[in-house]
PDB file of C-alpha atoms and ligand atoms in Angstrom:
ATOM      1  CA  MET A 181      42.312  97.032 113.338  1.00 75.00           C
ATOM      2  CA  THR A 182      45.608  97.365 111.489  1.00 90.00           C
ATOM      3  CA  GLU A 183      45.351  97.615 107.676  1.00 96.00           C
ATOM      4  CA  THR A 184      49.037  96.977 106.934  1.00 98.00           C
ATOM      5  CA  LEU A 185      50.887  93.722 107.353  1.00 98.00           C
ATOM      6  CA  ALA A 186      54.664  93.375 107.265  1.00 98.00           C
ATOM      7  CA  ILE A 187      55.749  89.895 106.199  1.00 98.00           C
ATOM      8  CA  GLY A 188      59.337  88.691 106.193  1.00 98.00           C
ATOM      9  CA  PRO A 189      62.724  88.999 107.906  1.00 97.00           C
ATOM     10  CA  PHE A 190      62.730  92.786 108.445  1.00 98.00           C
ATOM     11  CA  SER A 191      65.619  94.195 110.484  1.00 97.00           C
ATOM     12  CA  PRO A 192      64.842  95.977 113.790  1.00 97.00           C
ATOM     13  CA  PRO A 193      65.094  99.506 112.224  1.00 97.00           C
ATOM     14  CA  GLU A 194      62.931  98.418 109.287  1.00 98.00           C
ATOM     15  CA  ARG A 195      60.348  96.943 111.679  1.00 97.00           C
ATOM     16  CA  GLU A 196      60.358 100.070 113.838  1.00 97.00           C
ATOM     17  CA  ALA A 197      59.825 102.407 110.868  1.00 98.00           C
ATOM     18  CA  LEU A 198      57.016 100.280 109.490  1.00 98.00           C
ATOM     19  CA  THR A 199      55.325 100.070 112.856  1.00 97.00           C
ATOM     20  CA  ALA A 200      55.743 103.810 113.532  1.00 97.00           C
ATOM     21  CA  GLN A 201      54.274 104.766 110.143  1.00 97.00           C
ATOM     22  CA  PHE A 202      51.521 102.212 109.711  1.00 97.00           C
ATOM     23  CA  GLY A 203      51.074 100.520 113.094  1.00 96.00           C
ATOM     24  CA  CYS A 204      51.471  97.269 111.204  1.00 93.00           C
ATOM     25  CA  THR A 205      51.238  93.700 112.314  1.00 95.00           C
ATOM     26  CA  LEU A 206      54.480  91.760 111.764  1.00 97.00           C
ATOM     27  CA  LEU A 207      54.726  88.189 110.538  1.00 98.00           C
ATOM     28  CA  ALA A 208      57.981  86.260 110.128  1.00 97.00           C
ATOM     29  CA  GLY A 209      56.858  84.692 106.842  1.00 97.00           C
ATOM     30  CA  PRO A 210      53.803  84.007 104.661  1.00 97.00           C
ATOM     31  CA  GLY A 211      53.312  80.695 106.487  1.00 96.00           C
ATOM     32  CA  ASP A 212      52.162  82.689 109.541  1.00 98.00           C
ATOM     33  CA  LEU A 213      49.143  84.214 107.776  1.00 98.00           C
ATOM     34  CA  ALA A 214      46.915  81.384 108.979  1.00 96.00           C
ATOM     35  CA  ARG A 215      47.646  82.475 112.560  1.00 96.00           C
ATOM     36  CA  LEU A 216      45.689  85.705 112.088  1.00 97.00           C
ATOM     37  CA  SER A 217      41.960  85.698 112.743  1.00 97.00           C
ATOM     38  CA  GLU A 218      39.614  85.969 109.770  1.00 97.00           C
ATOM     39  CA  ASP A 219      38.642  89.485 110.876  1.00 97.00           C
ATOM     40  CA  ALA A 220      42.273  90.592 111.154  1.00 97.00           C
ATOM     41  CA  ARG A 221      43.014  89.216 107.662  1.00 98.00           C
ATOM     42  CA  ALA A 222      39.925  90.888 106.186  1.00 97.00           C
ATOM     43  CA  ALA A 223      41.101  94.303 107.501  1.00 97.00           C
ATOM     44  CA  ILE A 224      44.423  94.141 105.622  1.00 98.00           C
ATOM     45  CA  ARG A 225      44.781  96.465 102.595  1.00 98.00           C
ATOM     46  CA  ALA A 226      48.573  96.570 102.233  1.00 98.00           C
ATOM     47  CA  VAL A 227      51.412  94.052 102.628  1.00 98.00           C
ATOM     48  CA  ALA A 228      55.032  95.127 103.057  1.00 98.00           C
ATOM     49  CA  TYR A 229      56.901  92.072 101.803  1.00 98.00           C
ATOM     50  CA  LYS A 230      60.509  90.982 102.274  1.00 98.00           C
ATOM     51  CA  GLY A 231      62.247  87.745 101.460  1.00 96.00           C
ATOM     52  CA  HIS A 232      62.283  85.030  98.873  1.00 93.00           C
ATOM     53  CA  HIS A 233      59.455  82.710  99.961  1.00 95.00           C
ATOM     54  CA  PRO A 234      56.713  82.603  97.354  1.00 97.00           C
ATOM     55  CA  PHE A 235      53.749  84.922  97.886  1.00 98.00           C
ATOM     56  CA  GLY A 236      51.060  83.892  95.442  1.00 98.00           C
ATOM     57  CA  ALA A 237      47.377  83.299  94.850  1.00 98.00           C
ATOM     58  CA  ALA A 238      46.868  81.182  98.006  1.00 98.00           C
ATOM     59  CA  GLN A 239      48.318  83.910 100.256  1.00 98.00           C
ATOM     60  CA  MET A 240      46.449  86.694  98.449  1.00 98.00           C
ATOM     61  CA  ASP A 241      43.165  84.858  98.802  1.00 98.00           C
ATOM     62  CA  MET A 242      43.659  84.826 102.571  1.00 98.00           C
ATOM     63  CA  LEU A 243      43.587  88.637 102.451  1.00 98.00           C
ATOM     64  CA  PRO A 244      40.316  89.532 100.630  1.00 98.00           C
ATOM     65  CA  GLY A 245      40.765  93.314 101.038  1.00 98.00           C
ATOM     66  CA  LEU A 246      44.363  93.367  99.769  1.00 98.00           C
ATOM     67  CA  GLY A 247      45.214  96.201  97.381  1.00 98.00           C
ATOM     68  CA  ILE A 248      49.022  96.310  97.326  1.00 98.00           C
ATOM     69  CA  VAL A 249      52.035  94.110  97.890  1.00 98.00           C
ATOM     70  CA  ALA A 250      55.038  96.440  98.296  1.00 98.00           C
ATOM     71  CA  ASN A 251      58.180  94.377  97.861  1.00 98.00           C
ATOM     72  CA  PHE A 252      61.484  95.145  99.605  1.00 98.00           C
ATOM     73  CA  GLY A 253      63.835  94.482  96.711  1.00 98.00           C
ATOM     74  CA  VAL A 254      64.131  95.221  93.011  1.00 98.00           C
ATOM     75  CA  GLY A 255      63.560  91.558  92.163  1.00 98.00           C
ATOM     76  CA  TYR A 256      59.976  90.493  92.739  1.00 98.00           C
ATOM     77  CA  ASP A 257      60.163  86.912  91.485  1.00 97.00           C
ATOM     78  CA  ALA A 258      58.816  85.660  94.854  1.00 97.00           C
ATOM     79  CA  ILE A 259      55.547  87.471  94.184  1.00 98.00           C
ATOM     80  CA  ASP A 260      53.087  86.041  91.676  1.00 98.00           C
ATOM     81  CA  VAL A 261      52.411  89.272  89.741  1.00 98.00           C
ATOM     82  CA  ALA A 262      49.911  87.605  87.387  1.00 98.00           C
ATOM     83  CA  ALA A 263      47.863  86.369  90.345  1.00 98.00           C
ATOM     84  CA  ALA A 264      48.044  89.861  91.853  1.00 98.00           C
ATOM     85  CA  SER A 265      46.865  91.535  88.630  1.00 98.00           C
ATOM     86  CA  GLU A 266      43.984  89.080  88.323  1.00 98.00           C
ATOM     87  CA  ARG A 267      42.831  90.137  91.823  1.00 98.00           C
ATOM     88  CA  GLY A 268      43.348  93.869  91.174  1.00 98.00           C
ATOM     89  CA  VAL A 269      46.295  93.902  93.586  1.00 98.00           C
ATOM     90  CA  LYS A 270      49.150  96.306  92.803  1.00 98.00           C
ATOM     91  CA  VAL A 271      52.787  95.220  93.197  1.00 98.00           C
ATOM     92  CA  THR A 272      55.668  97.631  93.751  1.00 99.00           C
ATOM     93  CA  ASN A 273      59.414  97.058  94.066  1.00 98.00           C
ATOM     94  CA  THR A 274      62.529  99.102  94.997  1.00 98.00           C
ATOM     95  CA  PRO A 275      64.522  99.764  91.816  1.00 98.00           C
ATOM     96  CA  ASP A 276      67.479 102.083  91.274  1.00 98.00           C
ATOM     97  CA  VAL A 277      68.359 102.826  94.895  1.00 98.00           C
ATOM     98  CA  LEU A 278      70.443  99.654  95.054  1.00 98.00           C
ATOM     99  CA  ASN A 279      72.146  99.803  91.651  1.00 98.00           C
ATOM    100  CA  ASP A 280      75.484 101.115  92.925  1.00 98.00           C
ATOM    101  CA  ASP A 281      75.889  98.594  95.760  1.00 99.00           C
ATOM    102  CA  VAL A 282      74.970  95.598  93.626  1.00 99.00           C
ATOM    103  CA  ALA A 283      77.294  96.749  90.827  1.00 99.00           C
ATOM    104  CA  ASP A 284      80.079  97.271  93.352  1.00 99.00           C
ATOM    105  CA  ILE A 285      79.700  93.694  94.589  1.00 99.00           C
ATOM    106  CA  ALA A 286      79.740  92.346  91.012  1.00 99.00           C
ATOM    107  CA  VAL A 287      83.036  94.095  90.274  1.00 99.00           C
ATOM    108  CA  ALA A 288      84.460  93.001  93.595  1.00 98.00           C
ATOM    109  CA  LEU A 289      83.507  89.374  92.915  1.00 99.00           C
ATOM    110  CA  LEU A 290      85.229  89.557  89.563  1.00 98.00           C
ATOM    111  CA  LEU A 291      88.425  90.952  91.063  1.00 98.00           C
ATOM    112  CA  MET A 292      88.312  88.641  94.092  1.00 98.00           C
ATOM    113  CA  THR A 293      87.933  85.570  91.874  1.00 98.00           C
ATOM    114  CA  GLY A 294      90.353  86.614  89.110  1.00 98.00           C
ATOM    115  CA  ARG A 295      93.000  87.893  91.501  1.00 98.00           C
ATOM    116  CA  ARG A 296      92.359  85.069  94.019  1.00 98.00           C
ATOM    117  CA  MET A 297      92.054  87.614  96.827  1.00 98.00           C
ATOM    118  CA  VAL A 298      90.522  85.315  99.426  1.00 98.00           C
ATOM    119  CA  GLN A 299      93.280  82.782  98.920  1.00 98.00           C
ATOM    120  CA  ALA A 300      95.895  85.584  98.946  1.00 98.00           C
ATOM    121  CA  SER A 301      94.490  86.907 102.195  1.00 98.00           C
ATOM    122  CA  ASP A 302      94.728  83.394 103.685  1.00 98.00           C
ATOM    123  CA  TRP A 303      98.320  83.194 102.392  1.00 98.00           C
ATOM    124  CA  ALA A 304      99.313  86.238 104.418  1.00 98.00           C
ATOM    125  CA  ARG A 305      97.267  85.427 107.513  1.00 98.00           C
ATOM    126  CA  SER A 306      98.463  81.824 107.663  1.00 98.00           C
ATOM    127  CA  GLY A 307     102.137  82.830 107.747  1.00 98.00           C
ATOM    128  CA  ASN A 308     102.801  81.358 104.287  1.00 98.00           C
ATOM    129  CA  TRP A 309     104.001  84.724 103.006  1.00 98.00           C
ATOM    130  CA  ALA A 310     106.749  84.836 105.645  1.00 97.00           C
ATOM    131  CA  GLU A 311     107.547  81.136 105.491  1.00 98.00           C
ATOM    132  CA  ARG A 312     107.085  80.220 101.854  1.00 98.00           C
ATOM    133  CA  GLY A 313     107.444  83.535 100.024  1.00 98.00           C
ATOM    134  CA  GLU A 314     105.326  85.360  97.468  1.00 98.00           C
ATOM    135  CA  PHE A 315     101.778  84.295  96.705  1.00 98.00           C
ATOM    136  CA  PRO A 316     101.623  82.521  93.325  1.00 97.00           C
ATOM    137  CA  LEU A 317     100.977  84.841  90.414  1.00 98.00           C
ATOM    138  CA  ASN A 318      97.374  85.119  89.227  1.00 96.00           C
ATOM    139  CA  ARG A 319      95.721  86.690  86.196  1.00 96.00           C
ATOM    140  CA  LYS A 320      95.213  90.218  84.898  1.00 98.00           C
ATOM    141  CA  VAL A 321      91.572  91.317  84.957  1.00 98.00           C
ATOM    142  CA  SER A 322      91.756  94.926  83.676  1.00 98.00           C
ATOM    143  CA  GLY A 323      91.657  95.185  79.887  1.00 98.00           C
ATOM    144  CA  GLY A 324      89.899  91.830  79.455  1.00 98.00           C
ATOM    145  CA  LYS A 325      86.636  91.094  77.625  1.00 98.00           C
ATOM    146  CA  ALA A 326      83.540  91.383  79.811  1.00 98.00           C
ATOM    147  CA  GLY A 327      80.083  90.127  78.864  1.00 99.00           C
ATOM    148  CA  ILE A 328      77.029  91.482  80.683  1.00 98.00           C
ATOM    149  CA  LEU A 329      74.028  89.191  80.522  1.00 99.00           C
ATOM    150  CA  GLY A 330      71.068  91.536  81.018  1.00 98.00           C
ATOM    151  CA  LEU A 331      71.710  95.203  80.404  1.00 98.00           C
ATOM    152  CA  GLY A 332      69.052  96.644  82.701  1.00 98.00           C
ATOM    153  CA  ARG A 333      69.685  99.326  85.305  1.00 98.00           C
ATOM    154  CA  ILE A 334      72.122  97.196  87.356  1.00 98.00           C
ATOM    155  CA  GLY A 335      73.787  95.682  84.254  1.00 98.00           C
ATOM    156  CA  ARG A 336      74.545  99.174  82.930  1.00 98.00           C
ATOM    157  CA  GLU A 337      76.148 100.204  86.226  1.00 98.00           C
ATOM    158  CA  ILE A 338      78.316  97.119  86.067  1.00 98.00           C
ATOM    159  CA  ALA A 339      79.276  97.777  82.420  1.00 98.00           C
ATOM    160  CA  ASP A 340      80.146 101.422  83.215  1.00 98.00           C
ATOM    161  CA  ARG A 341      82.422 100.286  86.035  1.00 98.00           C
ATOM    162  CA  LEU A 342      84.114  97.633  83.900  1.00 98.00           C
ATOM    163  CA  ALA A 343      84.589 100.123  81.064  1.00 98.00           C
ATOM    164  CA  ALA A 344      86.642 102.170  83.544  1.00 98.00           C
ATOM    165  CA  PHE A 345      88.761  99.027  84.004  1.00 98.00           C
ATOM    166  CA  LYS A 346      89.609  99.363  80.248  1.00 98.00           C
ATOM    167  CA  MET A 347      87.515  96.309  79.432  1.00 98.00           C
ATOM    168  CA  ASP A 348      85.961  95.572  76.090  1.00 98.00           C
ATOM    169  CA  ILE A 349      82.208  95.482  76.868  1.00 98.00           C
ATOM    170  CA  HIS A 350      79.879  92.953  75.234  1.00 98.00           C
ATOM    171  CA  TYR A 351      76.288  92.361  76.294  1.00 98.00           C
ATOM    172  CA  TRP A 352      73.091  90.424  75.715  1.00 98.00           C
ATOM    173  CA  ALA A 353      69.683  92.006  76.274  1.00 98.00           C
ATOM    174  CA  ARG A 354      66.240  91.401  74.840  1.00 96.00           C
ATOM    175  CA  SER A 355      66.872  94.227  72.416  1.00 96.00           C
ATOM    176  CA  GLU A 356      69.937  96.164  71.261  1.00 97.00           C
ATOM    177  CA  LYS A 357      70.611  99.333  73.289  1.00 97.00           C
ATOM    178  CA  ASP A 358      72.093 102.664  72.302  1.00 95.00           C
ATOM    179  CA  THR A 359      75.560 101.936  73.721  1.00 96.00           C
ATOM    180  CA  PRO A 360      78.249 103.168  71.340  1.00 94.00           C
ATOM    181  CA  GLY A 361      81.409 101.104  71.540  1.00 97.00           C
ATOM    182  CA  TRP A 362      79.782  98.128  73.238  1.00 98.00           C
ATOM    183  CA  THR A 363      79.083  94.950  71.293  1.00 98.00           C
ATOM    184  CA  TYR A 364      75.556  93.475  71.232  1.00 98.00           C
ATOM    185  CA  HIS A 365      74.972  89.700  70.945  1.00 98.00           C
ATOM    186  CA  ASP A 366      71.512  88.354  70.274  1.00 97.00           C
ATOM    187  CA  ASP A 367      72.263  85.026  71.898  1.00 98.00           C
ATOM    188  CA  PRO A 368      73.726  84.255  75.390  1.00 98.00           C
ATOM    189  CA  VAL A 369      75.945  81.471  73.984  1.00 98.00           C
ATOM    190  CA  ALA A 370      77.469  83.848  71.419  1.00 98.00           C
ATOM    191  CA  LEU A 371      78.042  86.381  74.186  1.00 98.00           C
ATOM    192  CA  ALA A 372      79.792  83.777  76.389  1.00 99.00           C
ATOM    193  CA  GLU A 373      81.979  82.684  73.448  1.00 98.00           C
ATOM    194  CA  ALA A 374      83.159  86.279  72.871  1.00 98.00           C
ATOM    195  CA  VAL A 375      84.270  87.065  76.450  1.00 98.00           C
ATOM    196  CA  ASP A 376      86.569  86.007  79.329  1.00 98.00           C
ATOM    197  CA  TYR A 377      84.187  87.164  82.082  1.00 98.00           C
ATOM    198  CA  LEU A 378      80.411  86.768  82.115  1.00 99.00           C
ATOM    199  CA  ILE A 379      78.509  88.891  84.617  1.00 99.00           C
ATOM    200  CA  VAL A 380      74.888  87.918  85.086  1.00 99.00           C
ATOM    201  CA  ALA A 381      72.470  90.791  85.827  1.00 98.00           C
ATOM    202  CA  LEU A 382      69.186  89.250  84.689  1.00 98.00           C
ATOM    203  CA  VAL A 383      65.836  89.584  86.407  1.00 97.00           C
ATOM    204  CA  GLY A 384      64.738  86.364  88.115  1.00 97.00           C
ATOM    205  CA  GLY A 385      61.586  84.400  87.382  1.00 95.00           C
ATOM    206  CA  PRO A 386      60.309  81.768  84.925  1.00 95.00           C
ATOM    207  CA  ASP A 387      61.418  83.671  81.782  1.00 95.00           C
ATOM    208  CA  THR A 388      65.102  83.599  82.727  1.00 98.00           C
ATOM    209  CA  ALA A 389      65.296  80.287  84.622  1.00 98.00           C
ATOM    210  CA  GLY A 390      68.383  78.318  83.572  1.00 98.00           C
ATOM    211  CA  MET A 391      69.418  80.919  80.989  1.00 98.00           C
ATOM    212  CA  VAL A 392      73.047  80.394  82.006  1.00 99.00           C
ATOM    213  CA  SER A 393      72.826  76.895  80.589  1.00 98.00           C
ATOM    214  CA  ARG A 394      75.401  74.128  80.146  1.00 98.00           C
ATOM    215  CA  GLN A 395      76.026  75.519  76.636  1.00 98.00           C
ATOM    216  CA  VAL A 396      76.622  79.037  77.918  1.00 99.00           C
ATOM    217  CA  ILE A 397      79.043  77.741  80.577  1.00 98.00           C
ATOM    218  CA  ARG A 398      80.905  75.616  77.985  1.00 98.00           C
ATOM    219  CA  ALA A 399      81.134  78.611  75.656  1.00 98.00           C
ATOM    220  CA  LEU A 400      82.682  80.715  78.427  1.00 98.00           C
ATOM    221  CA  GLY A 401      85.332  78.048  78.638  1.00 98.00           C
ATOM    222  CA  PRO A 402      88.337  77.038  80.757  1.00 98.00           C
ATOM    223  CA  ARG A 403      89.659  80.633  81.017  1.00 98.00           C
ATOM    224  CA  GLY A 404      86.204  81.986  81.807  1.00 98.00           C
ATOM    225  CA  ILE A 405      84.913  83.384  85.083  1.00 99.00           C
ATOM    226  CA  LEU A 406      81.199  83.612  85.807  1.00 99.00           C
ATOM    227  CA  VAL A 407      79.852  86.254  88.193  1.00 99.00           C
ATOM    228  CA  ASN A 408      76.211  86.182  89.346  1.00 99.00           C
ATOM    229  CA  ILE A 409      74.588  88.932  91.404  1.00 98.00           C
ATOM    230  CA  SER A 410      70.986  88.362  90.191  1.00 98.00           C
ATOM    231  CA  ARG A 411      69.216  85.158  91.194  1.00 98.00           C
ATOM    232  CA  GLY A 412      70.398  81.565  91.579  1.00 98.00           C
ATOM    233  CA  SER A 413      67.514  80.443  89.376  1.00 98.00           C
ATOM    234  CA  VAL A 414      69.051  81.944  86.236  1.00 98.00           C
ATOM    235  CA  VAL A 415      71.970  79.517  86.346  1.00 98.00           C
ATOM    236  CA  ASP A 416      71.893  75.734  85.718  1.00 98.00           C
ATOM    237  CA  GLU A 417      73.618  75.167  89.026  1.00 98.00           C
ATOM    238  CA  GLU A 418      74.329  71.508  88.471  1.00 98.00           C
ATOM    239  CA  ALA A 419      76.028  72.337  85.147  1.00 98.00           C
ATOM    240  CA  LEU A 420      77.991  75.128  86.832  1.00 99.00           C
ATOM    241  CA  LEU A 421      79.224  72.854  89.651  1.00 99.00           C
ATOM    242  CA  HIS A 422      80.197  70.163  87.191  1.00 98.00           C
ATOM    243  CA  ALA A 423      82.070  72.684  84.998  1.00 98.00           C
ATOM    244  CA  LEU A 424      83.961  74.070  87.970  1.00 98.00           C
ATOM    245  CA  GLU A 425      84.802  70.627  89.343  1.00 98.00           C
ATOM    246  CA  SER A 426      86.084  69.401  86.001  1.00 98.00           C
ATOM    247  CA  GLY A 427      87.962  72.548  84.932  1.00 97.00           C
ATOM    248  CA  VAL A 428      85.579  73.303  82.078  1.00 97.00           C
ATOM    249  CA  LEU A 429      85.233  76.757  83.689  1.00 98.00           C
ATOM    250  CA  ALA A 430      88.051  78.662  85.454  1.00 98.00           C
ATOM    251  CA  GLY A 431      86.074  80.148  88.302  1.00 98.00           C
ATOM    252  CA  ALA A 432      82.937  81.797  89.648  1.00 99.00           C
ATOM    253  CA  GLY A 433      82.053  84.701  91.916  1.00 99.00           C
ATOM    254  CA  LEU A 434      78.586  84.156  93.318  1.00 99.00           C
ATOM    255  CA  ASP A 435      76.348  86.286  95.520  1.00 98.00           C
ATOM    256  CA  VAL A 436      73.206  84.245  94.750  1.00 98.00           C
ATOM    257  CA  PHE A 437      72.334  80.566  94.711  1.00 98.00           C
ATOM    258  CA  LEU A 438      69.508  78.114  94.428  1.00 98.00           C
ATOM    259  CA  ASN A 439      68.085  77.163  97.860  1.00 96.00           C
ATOM    260  CA  GLU A 440      69.569  80.146  99.718  1.00 97.00           C
ATOM    261  CA  PRO A 441      70.761  80.230 102.459  1.00 96.00           C
ATOM    262  CA  LYS A 442      71.341  76.469 102.370  1.00 97.00           C
ATOM    263  CA  ILE A 443      73.578  76.491  99.328  1.00 97.00           C
ATOM    264  CA  ASN A 444      75.026  73.383  97.782  1.00 98.00           C
ATOM    265  CA  PRO A 445      78.101  72.476  99.895  1.00 98.00           C
ATOM    266  CA  ARG A 446      79.985  71.463  96.737  1.00 98.00           C
ATOM    267  CA  PHE A 447      80.602  75.230  96.251  1.00 98.00           C
ATOM    268  CA  TYR A 448      82.594  75.393  99.497  1.00 98.00           C
ATOM    269  CA  ALA A 449      84.960  72.631  98.333  1.00 98.00           C
ATOM    270  CA  LEU A 450      85.950  74.649  95.272  1.00 98.00           C
ATOM    271  CA  ASP A 451      89.027  76.832  95.561  1.00 96.00           C
ATOM    272  CA  THR A 452      88.066  78.652  92.346  1.00 98.00           C
ATOM    273  CA  VAL A 453      84.810  79.991  93.719  1.00 98.00           C
ATOM    274  CA  THR A 454      84.193  83.187  95.692  1.00 98.00           C
ATOM    275  CA  VAL A 455      81.024  82.951  97.767  1.00 98.00           C
ATOM    276  CA  GLN A 456      79.001  85.820  99.183  1.00 98.00           C
ATOM    277  CA  PRO A 457      75.797  85.477 101.260  1.00 98.00           C
ATOM    278  CA  HIS A 458      73.411  87.410  98.899  1.00 98.00           C
ATOM    279  CA  GLN A 459      74.602  90.759 100.197  1.00 98.00           C
ATOM    280  CA  GLY A 460      74.518  92.809  96.986  1.00 98.00           C
ATOM    281  CA  SER A 461      72.251  95.477  98.414  1.00 98.00           C
ATOM    282  CA  GLY A 462      73.411  94.891 101.948  1.00 98.00           C
ATOM    283  CA  THR A 463      74.652  98.296 103.100  1.00 98.00           C
ATOM    284  CA  VAL A 464      73.073 100.441 105.818  1.00 98.00           C
ATOM    285  CA  GLU A 465      72.515 103.260 103.366  1.00 98.00           C
ATOM    286  CA  THR A 466      70.938 101.251 100.598  1.00 98.00           C
ATOM    287  CA  ARG A 467      68.767  99.136 102.839  1.00 98.00           C
ATOM    288  CA  ALA A 468      67.436 102.328 104.425  1.00 98.00           C
ATOM    289  CA  ALA A 469      66.643 103.718 100.965  1.00 98.00           C
ATOM    290  CA  MET A 470      64.944 100.479  99.928  1.00 98.00           C
ATOM    291  CA  ALA A 471      62.897 100.432 103.144  1.00 98.00           C
ATOM    292  CA  LYS A 472      61.841 104.061 102.596  1.00 98.00           C
ATOM    293  CA  LEU A 473      60.786 103.416  99.006  1.00 99.00           C
ATOM    294  CA  GLN A 474      58.723 100.453 100.176  1.00 98.00           C
ATOM    295  CA  ARG A 475      57.005 102.568 102.814  1.00 98.00           C
ATOM    296  CA  ASP A 476      56.486 105.464 100.374  1.00 98.00           C
ATOM    297  CA  ASN A 477      54.689 103.104  98.012  1.00 98.00           C
ATOM    298  CA  ILE A 478      52.399 101.870 100.791  1.00 98.00           C
ATOM    299  CA  ALA A 479      51.718 105.422 101.982  1.00 98.00           C
ATOM    300  CA  ALA A 480      50.895 106.489  98.403  1.00 98.00           C
ATOM    301  CA  PHE A 481      48.496 103.550  98.046  1.00 98.00           C
ATOM    302  CA  LEU A 482      46.749 104.155 101.364  1.00 98.00           C
ATOM    303  CA  SER A 483      46.245 107.870 100.567  1.00 97.00           C
ATOM    304  CA  GLY A 484      45.019 107.127  97.045  1.00 97.00           C
ATOM    305  CA  GLY A 485      48.003 108.788  95.368  1.00 97.00           C
ATOM    306  CA  PRO A 486      50.076 107.490  92.442  1.00 98.00           C
ATOM    307  CA  LEU A 487      52.459 104.655  93.240  1.00 98.00           C
ATOM    308  CA  LEU A 488      56.161 105.484  92.950  1.00 98.00           C
ATOM    309  CA  THR A 489      57.480 102.247  91.440  1.00 98.00           C
ATOM    310  CA  ALA A 490      54.605 100.049  90.289  1.00 98.00           C
ATOM    311  CA  VAL A 491      55.319  96.716  88.624  1.00 98.00           C
ATOM    312  CA  ASN A 492      51.809  95.934  87.322  1.00 98.00           C
TER     313      ASN A 492
HETATM  314  C1  8YV B 921      66.865  91.485  98.562  1.00 53.43           C
HETATM  315  C2  8YV B 921      67.491  91.498  96.247  1.00 53.43           C
HETATM  316  O1  8YV B 921      65.725  92.228  98.383  1.00 53.43           O
HETATM  317  O2  8YV B 921      66.598  93.626  95.559  1.00 53.43           O
HETATM  318  C3  8YV B 921      66.707  92.408  95.335  1.00 53.43           C
HETATM  319  O3  8YV B 921      66.163  91.890  94.347  1.00 53.43           O
HETATM  320  O4  8YV B 921      67.760  90.424  95.904  1.00 53.43           O
HETATM  321  C4  8YV B 921      67.894  91.944  97.593  1.00 53.43           C
HETATM  322  O5  8YV B 921      68.159  93.283  97.654  1.00 53.43           O
HETATM  323  C5  8YV B 921      67.267  91.575  99.979  1.00 53.43           C
HETATM  324  O6  8YV B 921      68.178  90.572 100.182  1.00 53.43           O
HETATM  325  C6  8YV B 921      66.109  91.375 100.926  1.00 53.43           C
HETATM  326  O7  8YV B 921      65.477  90.157 100.723  1.00 53.43           O
END
């Protein structure tokens, strides 16, 4: 009986690799666990997990022999790590291999929103350029003040890129880092007040829920642009929508939302918002590296070796 279970929306190459290496059983989501027989569930030692549906105590208790949940993604907020630790279950994630792609998308969202690139593209495609003339002037992004909320591995990659855009770098993190020339703020509101652009690179989960609050958004102000590549949960989305609709905030570039993929349709009505379908890590190269790291963690666990990227 198979000892590895793959749960989630894995792509065909990801599924093939998992099946070839572990002969695993595939489930579309955690809701399908109940479809397995009790014997099949009892045989499972490892879960390869992908997606953003919660995987917590109830699911773990359906798999009494479970030893590891290997997550496909650096963010593991879908997995109840405390429940896993209580049951002696290890959790792993896929850090670092996606830093470049996610940072690239953050910078692109900033430029697309500040320079109104989607609207400019429509201007050319629609014939307006030929019929009505030049696209209206927009705003200079290079040389501005950028605030990074969360200076972890991805936040640093974003800051390094924006420094190359001659930006003045400010940041908030739980503790001050050794970053000569960058300005530390011990409060997200103070950070937002100091900058024109706020780029959110926090980890998701209960500790950061709503950290981009109404106050933070107000402090960023009517010239401010918010970029979020982390999790929708870190932003007070209702406050963000209200600020965008009323001009309290200039714009937003968003790769992540509450209730993905069914995002609030009010975002689509806003000309000042650039929307991406949570594709920060979505390149062939990076997804292959994430998938390999997930499999390597499972292989290490099954052979009794040290885990590569353990979370607990
Ligand atoms: C997802 C992500 O893992 O790494 C993360 O935390 O959000 C993404 O890379 C990916 O969309 C698969 O669910």
